[in-house]
Coordinates of N, CA and C in Angstrom, one line a residue:
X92 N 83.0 133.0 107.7 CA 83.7 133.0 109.0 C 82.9 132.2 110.0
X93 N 83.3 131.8 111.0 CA 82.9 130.9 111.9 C 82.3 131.9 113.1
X94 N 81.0 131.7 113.7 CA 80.6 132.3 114.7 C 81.8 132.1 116.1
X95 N 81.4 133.0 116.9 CA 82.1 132.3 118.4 C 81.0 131.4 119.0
X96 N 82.0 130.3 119.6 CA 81.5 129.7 120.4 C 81.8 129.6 121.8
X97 N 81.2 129.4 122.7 CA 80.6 129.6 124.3 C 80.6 127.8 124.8
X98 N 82.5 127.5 125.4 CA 81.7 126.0 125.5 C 80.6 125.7 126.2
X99 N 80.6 126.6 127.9 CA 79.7 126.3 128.5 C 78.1 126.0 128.0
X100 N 77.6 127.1 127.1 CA 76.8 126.9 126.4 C 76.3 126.3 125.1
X101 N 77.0 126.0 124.3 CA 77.4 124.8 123.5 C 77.3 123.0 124.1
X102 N 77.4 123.0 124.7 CA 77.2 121.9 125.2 C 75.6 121.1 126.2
X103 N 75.5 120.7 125.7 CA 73.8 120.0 125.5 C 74.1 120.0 127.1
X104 N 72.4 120.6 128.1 CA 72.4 120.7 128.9 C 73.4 119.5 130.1
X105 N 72.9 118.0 129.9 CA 73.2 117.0 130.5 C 75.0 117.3 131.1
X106 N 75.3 117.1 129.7 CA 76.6 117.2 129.2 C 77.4 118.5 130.4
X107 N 76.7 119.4 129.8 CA 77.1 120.7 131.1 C 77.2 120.5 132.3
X108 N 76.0 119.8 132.8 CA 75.9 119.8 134.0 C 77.2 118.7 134.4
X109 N 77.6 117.7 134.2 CA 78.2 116.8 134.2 C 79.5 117.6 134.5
X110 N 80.0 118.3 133.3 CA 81.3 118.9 133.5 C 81.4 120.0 134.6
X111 N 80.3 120.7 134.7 CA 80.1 121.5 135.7 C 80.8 121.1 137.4
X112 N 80.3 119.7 137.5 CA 80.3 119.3 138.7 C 81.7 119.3 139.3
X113 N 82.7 119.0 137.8 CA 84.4 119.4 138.1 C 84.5 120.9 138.3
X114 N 83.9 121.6 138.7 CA 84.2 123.2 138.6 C 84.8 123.8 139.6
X115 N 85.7 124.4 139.7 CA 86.0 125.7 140.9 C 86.3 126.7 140.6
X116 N 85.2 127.7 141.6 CA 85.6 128.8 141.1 C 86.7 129.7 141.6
X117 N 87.3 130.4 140.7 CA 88.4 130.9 141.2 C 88.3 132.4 140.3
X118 N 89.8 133.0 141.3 CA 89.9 134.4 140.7 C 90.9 135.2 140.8
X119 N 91.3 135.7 139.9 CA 92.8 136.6 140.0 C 92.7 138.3 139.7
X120 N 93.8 138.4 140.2 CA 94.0 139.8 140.1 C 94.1 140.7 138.9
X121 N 93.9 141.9 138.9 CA 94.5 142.3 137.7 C 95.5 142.7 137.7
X122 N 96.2 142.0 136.4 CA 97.5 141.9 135.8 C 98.6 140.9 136.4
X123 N 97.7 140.2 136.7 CA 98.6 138.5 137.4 C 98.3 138.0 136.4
X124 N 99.8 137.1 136.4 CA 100.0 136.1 135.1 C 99.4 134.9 135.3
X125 N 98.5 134.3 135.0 CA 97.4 133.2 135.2 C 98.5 132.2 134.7
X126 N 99.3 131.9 133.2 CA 100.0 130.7 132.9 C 101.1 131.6 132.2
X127 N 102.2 130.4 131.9 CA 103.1 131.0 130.9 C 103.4 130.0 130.1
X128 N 103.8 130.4 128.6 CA 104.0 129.8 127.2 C 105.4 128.8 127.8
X129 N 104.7 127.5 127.5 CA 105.9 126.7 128.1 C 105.8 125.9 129.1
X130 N 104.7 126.5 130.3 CA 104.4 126.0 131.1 C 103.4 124.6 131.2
X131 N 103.4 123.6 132.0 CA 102.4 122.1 132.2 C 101.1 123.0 131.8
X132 N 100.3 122.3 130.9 CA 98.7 122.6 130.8 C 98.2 121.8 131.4
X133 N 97.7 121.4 132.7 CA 97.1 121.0 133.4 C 95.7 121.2 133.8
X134 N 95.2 122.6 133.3 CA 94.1 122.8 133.5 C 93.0 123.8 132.5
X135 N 92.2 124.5 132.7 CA 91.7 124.8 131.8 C 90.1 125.7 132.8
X136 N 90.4 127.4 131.9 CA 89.0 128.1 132.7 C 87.6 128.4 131.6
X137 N 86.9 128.6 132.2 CA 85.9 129.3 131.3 C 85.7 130.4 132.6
X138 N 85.8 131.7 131.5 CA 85.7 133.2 132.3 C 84.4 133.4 132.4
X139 N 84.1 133.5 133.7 CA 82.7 134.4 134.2 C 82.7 135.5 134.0
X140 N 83.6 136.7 134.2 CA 83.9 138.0 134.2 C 85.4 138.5 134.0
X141 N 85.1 139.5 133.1 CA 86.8 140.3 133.3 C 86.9 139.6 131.6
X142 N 88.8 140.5 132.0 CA 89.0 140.0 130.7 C 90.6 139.5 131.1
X143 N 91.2 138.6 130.2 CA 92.6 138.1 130.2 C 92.7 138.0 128.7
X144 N 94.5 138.5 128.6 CA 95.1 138.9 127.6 C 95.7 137.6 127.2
X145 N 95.9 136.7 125.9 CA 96.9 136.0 125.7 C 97.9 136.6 125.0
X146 N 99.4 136.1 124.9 CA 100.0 136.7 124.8 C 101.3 136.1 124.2
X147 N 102.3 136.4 123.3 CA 103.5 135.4 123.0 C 104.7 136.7 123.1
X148 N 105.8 135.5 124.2 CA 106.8 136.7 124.1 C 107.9 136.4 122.6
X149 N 108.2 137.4 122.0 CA 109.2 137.8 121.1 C 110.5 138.1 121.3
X150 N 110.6 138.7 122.2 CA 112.0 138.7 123.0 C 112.2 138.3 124.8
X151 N 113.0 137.8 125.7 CA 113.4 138.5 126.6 C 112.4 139.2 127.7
X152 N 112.2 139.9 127.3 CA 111.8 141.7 127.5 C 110.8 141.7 126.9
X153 N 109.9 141.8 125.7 CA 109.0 141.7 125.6 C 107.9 140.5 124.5
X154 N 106.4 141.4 125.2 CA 105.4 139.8 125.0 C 104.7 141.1 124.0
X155 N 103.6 140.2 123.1 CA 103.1 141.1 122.1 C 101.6 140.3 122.4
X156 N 100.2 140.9 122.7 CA 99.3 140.4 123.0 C 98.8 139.7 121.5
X157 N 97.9 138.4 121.6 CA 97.8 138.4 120.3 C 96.1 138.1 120.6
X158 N 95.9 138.2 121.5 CA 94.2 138.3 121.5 C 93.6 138.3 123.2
X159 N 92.6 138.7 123.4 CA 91.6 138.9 124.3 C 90.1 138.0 124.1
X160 N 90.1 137.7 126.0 CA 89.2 136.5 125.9 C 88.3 137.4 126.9
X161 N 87.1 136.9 127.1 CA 86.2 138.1 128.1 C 85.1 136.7 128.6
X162 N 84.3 137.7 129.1 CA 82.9 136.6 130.0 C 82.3 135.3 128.9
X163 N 82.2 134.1 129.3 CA 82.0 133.0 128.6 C 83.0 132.4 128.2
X164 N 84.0 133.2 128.1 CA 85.1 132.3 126.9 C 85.9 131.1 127.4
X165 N 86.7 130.2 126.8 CA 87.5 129.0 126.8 C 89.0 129.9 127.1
X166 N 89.8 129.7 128.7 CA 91.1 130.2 128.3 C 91.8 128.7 128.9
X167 N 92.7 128.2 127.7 CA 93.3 127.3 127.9 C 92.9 126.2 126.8
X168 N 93.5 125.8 125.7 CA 93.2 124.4 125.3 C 94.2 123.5 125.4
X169 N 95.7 123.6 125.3 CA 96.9 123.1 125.5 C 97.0 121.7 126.5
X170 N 95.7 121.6 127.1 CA 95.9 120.5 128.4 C 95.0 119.3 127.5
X171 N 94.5 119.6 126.0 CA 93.7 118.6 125.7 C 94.6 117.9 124.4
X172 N 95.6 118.6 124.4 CA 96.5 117.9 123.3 C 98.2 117.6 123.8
X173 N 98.5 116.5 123.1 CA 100.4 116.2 123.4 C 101.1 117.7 122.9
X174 N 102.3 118.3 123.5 CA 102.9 118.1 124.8 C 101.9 118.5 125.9
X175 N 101.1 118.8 126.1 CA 100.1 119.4 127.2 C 101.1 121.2 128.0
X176 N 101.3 121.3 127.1 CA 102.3 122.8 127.2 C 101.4 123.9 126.7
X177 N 101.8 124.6 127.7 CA 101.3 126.2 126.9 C 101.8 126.8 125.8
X178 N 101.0 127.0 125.1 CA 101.2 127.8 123.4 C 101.4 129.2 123.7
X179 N 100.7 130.0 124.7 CA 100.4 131.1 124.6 C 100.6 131.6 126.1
X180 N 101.4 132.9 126.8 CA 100.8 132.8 128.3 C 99.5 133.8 128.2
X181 N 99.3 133.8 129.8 CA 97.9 134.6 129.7 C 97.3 135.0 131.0
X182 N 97.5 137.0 131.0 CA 97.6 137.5 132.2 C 96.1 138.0 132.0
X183 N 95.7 138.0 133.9 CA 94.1 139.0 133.6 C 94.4 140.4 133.3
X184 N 93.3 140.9 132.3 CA 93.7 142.4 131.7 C 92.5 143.5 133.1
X185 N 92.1 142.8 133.8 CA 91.4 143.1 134.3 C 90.8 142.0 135.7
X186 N 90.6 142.1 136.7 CA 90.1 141.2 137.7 C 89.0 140.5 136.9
X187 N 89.7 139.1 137.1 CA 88.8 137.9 136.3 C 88.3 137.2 137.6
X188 N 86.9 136.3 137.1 CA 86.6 135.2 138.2 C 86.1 134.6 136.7
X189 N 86.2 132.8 137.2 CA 86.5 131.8 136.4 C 85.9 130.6 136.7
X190 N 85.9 130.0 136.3 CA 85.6 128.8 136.5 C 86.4 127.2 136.0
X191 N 87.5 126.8 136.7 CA 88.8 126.2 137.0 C 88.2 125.2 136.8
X192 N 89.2 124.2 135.3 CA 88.8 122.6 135.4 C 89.7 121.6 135.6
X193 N 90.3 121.0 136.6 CA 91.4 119.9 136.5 C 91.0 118.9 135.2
X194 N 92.0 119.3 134.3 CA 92.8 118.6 133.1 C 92.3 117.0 133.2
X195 N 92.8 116.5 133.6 CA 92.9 115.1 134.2 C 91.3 114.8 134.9
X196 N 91.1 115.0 135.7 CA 89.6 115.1 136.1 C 88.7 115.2 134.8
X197 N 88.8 116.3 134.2 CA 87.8 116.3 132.9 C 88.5 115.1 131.9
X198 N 89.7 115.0 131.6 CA 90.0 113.4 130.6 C 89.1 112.2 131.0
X199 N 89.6 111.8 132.5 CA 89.0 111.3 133.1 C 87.1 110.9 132.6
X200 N 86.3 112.1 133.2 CA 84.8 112.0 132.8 C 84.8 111.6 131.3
X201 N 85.7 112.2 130.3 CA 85.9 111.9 129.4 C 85.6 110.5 128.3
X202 N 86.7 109.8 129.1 CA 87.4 108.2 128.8 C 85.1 107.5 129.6
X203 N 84.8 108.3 130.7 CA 84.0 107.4 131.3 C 82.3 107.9 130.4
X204 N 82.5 108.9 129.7 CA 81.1 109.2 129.2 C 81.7 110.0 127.8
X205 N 81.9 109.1 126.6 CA 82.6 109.0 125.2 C 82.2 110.0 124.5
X206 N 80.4 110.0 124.7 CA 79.7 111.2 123.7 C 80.2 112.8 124.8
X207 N 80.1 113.0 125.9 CA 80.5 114.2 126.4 C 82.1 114.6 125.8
X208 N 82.7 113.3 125.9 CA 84.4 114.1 125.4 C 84.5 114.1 123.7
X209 N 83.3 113.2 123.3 CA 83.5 113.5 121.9 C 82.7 115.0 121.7
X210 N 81.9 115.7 122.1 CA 81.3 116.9 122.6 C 82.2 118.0 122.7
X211 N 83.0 117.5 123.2 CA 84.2 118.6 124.2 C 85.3 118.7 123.1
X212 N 85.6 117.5 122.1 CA 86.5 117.9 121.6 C 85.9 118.8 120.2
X213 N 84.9 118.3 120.3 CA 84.4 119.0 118.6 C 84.1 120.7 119.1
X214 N 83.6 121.1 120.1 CA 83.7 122.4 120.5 C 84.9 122.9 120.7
X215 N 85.9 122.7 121.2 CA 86.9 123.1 121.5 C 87.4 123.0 120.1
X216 N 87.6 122.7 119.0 CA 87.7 122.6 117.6 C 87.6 123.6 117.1
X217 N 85.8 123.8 117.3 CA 85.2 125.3 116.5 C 85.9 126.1 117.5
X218 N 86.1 126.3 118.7 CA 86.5 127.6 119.4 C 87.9 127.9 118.6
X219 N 88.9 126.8 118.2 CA 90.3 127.3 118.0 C 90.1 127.5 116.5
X220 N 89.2 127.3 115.5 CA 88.9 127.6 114.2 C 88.9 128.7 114.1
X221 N 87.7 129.2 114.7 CA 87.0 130.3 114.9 C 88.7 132.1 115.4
X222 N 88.9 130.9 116.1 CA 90.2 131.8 117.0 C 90.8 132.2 116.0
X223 N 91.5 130.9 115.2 CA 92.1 131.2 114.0 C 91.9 131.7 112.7
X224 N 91.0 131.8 112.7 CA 90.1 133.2 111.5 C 90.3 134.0 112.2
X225 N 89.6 134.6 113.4 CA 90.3 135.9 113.5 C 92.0 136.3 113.6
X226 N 92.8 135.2 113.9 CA 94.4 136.2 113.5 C 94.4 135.7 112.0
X227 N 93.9 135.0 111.4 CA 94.2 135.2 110.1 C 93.5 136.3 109.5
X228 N 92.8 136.9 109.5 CA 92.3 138.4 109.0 C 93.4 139.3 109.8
X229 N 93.4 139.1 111.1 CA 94.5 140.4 111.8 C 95.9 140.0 111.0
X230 N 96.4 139.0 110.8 CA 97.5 139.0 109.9 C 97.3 139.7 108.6
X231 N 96.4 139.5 107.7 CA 96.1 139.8 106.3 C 95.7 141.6 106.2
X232 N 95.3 142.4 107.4 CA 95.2 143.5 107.5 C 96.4 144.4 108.2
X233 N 97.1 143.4 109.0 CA 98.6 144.3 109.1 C 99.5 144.1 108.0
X234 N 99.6 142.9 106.9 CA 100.4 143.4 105.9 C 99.7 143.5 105.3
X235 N 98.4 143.9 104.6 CA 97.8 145.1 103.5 C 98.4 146.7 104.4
X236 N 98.5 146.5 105.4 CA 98.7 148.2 105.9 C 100.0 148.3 105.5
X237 N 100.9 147.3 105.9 CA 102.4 147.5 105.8 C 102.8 147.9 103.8
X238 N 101.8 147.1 103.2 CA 102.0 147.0 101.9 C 102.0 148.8 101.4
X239 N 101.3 149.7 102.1 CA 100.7 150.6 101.1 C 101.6 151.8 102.3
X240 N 102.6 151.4 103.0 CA 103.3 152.6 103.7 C 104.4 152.3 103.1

């Protein structure tokens, strides 16, 4: 299995500081809906504190969480790939503060310093690997459960 990765930390000091300098910090409430599935990805946080739920709705009426992101983490990748739409929405489960990156702004640094976005994209790679090992185990242990009821 793949460790978690920490982009802020993962990324070679220079590099950090660089991206850093796009930063704002911001902060929501608990249980305000930060994005919804479907919605423009325009942007992208790394969580200082708290936690926020992602989440996919199933019906109407209701959403089914399908994971939890907490201090350090990457919430948002959708703004680094075509359609730039949200895959997942994603409410704070708890008062979060963050640290907010205009989309565009970071492509931008991107396109102007090659090895940082080639950086950026190989991290954000391992983060959604890593992501997806864990629902692939959470899949493979709800139907072993379902199997033996």
């Amino acid at each position: 299995m793949t460790k978690a990765i920490k982009l802020l930390t993962a990324l070679p000091q220079t590099q950090r500081e660089r991206l850093m300098e796009l930063a704002k910090e911001v902060s929501f409430a608990e249980d305000s809906r930060i994005f919804e599935a479907g919605g423009t990805a325009d942007r992208f946080w790394v969580i200082r504190s708290g936690a926020v739920s992602l989440d996919q709705r199933v019906t109407p009426q209701q959403r089914v969480t399908v994971g939890s992101l907490g201090a350090g983490d990457l919430l948002g990748w959708s703004w680094l790939f075509p359609p730039y739409q949200w895959d997942f929405g994603a409410e704070a489960f708890s008062a979060v503060r963050a640290y907010e990156f205009d989309a565009s702004a970071v492509l931008a640094l991107c396109v102007e310093d090659p090895l940082l976005g080639l950086s950026l994209v190989r991290i954000v790679a391992e983060i959604l690997a890593h992501r997806l090992e864990l629902t692939r185990g959470k899949l493979m242990e709800h139907y072993a459960l379902r199997r033996h009821v």
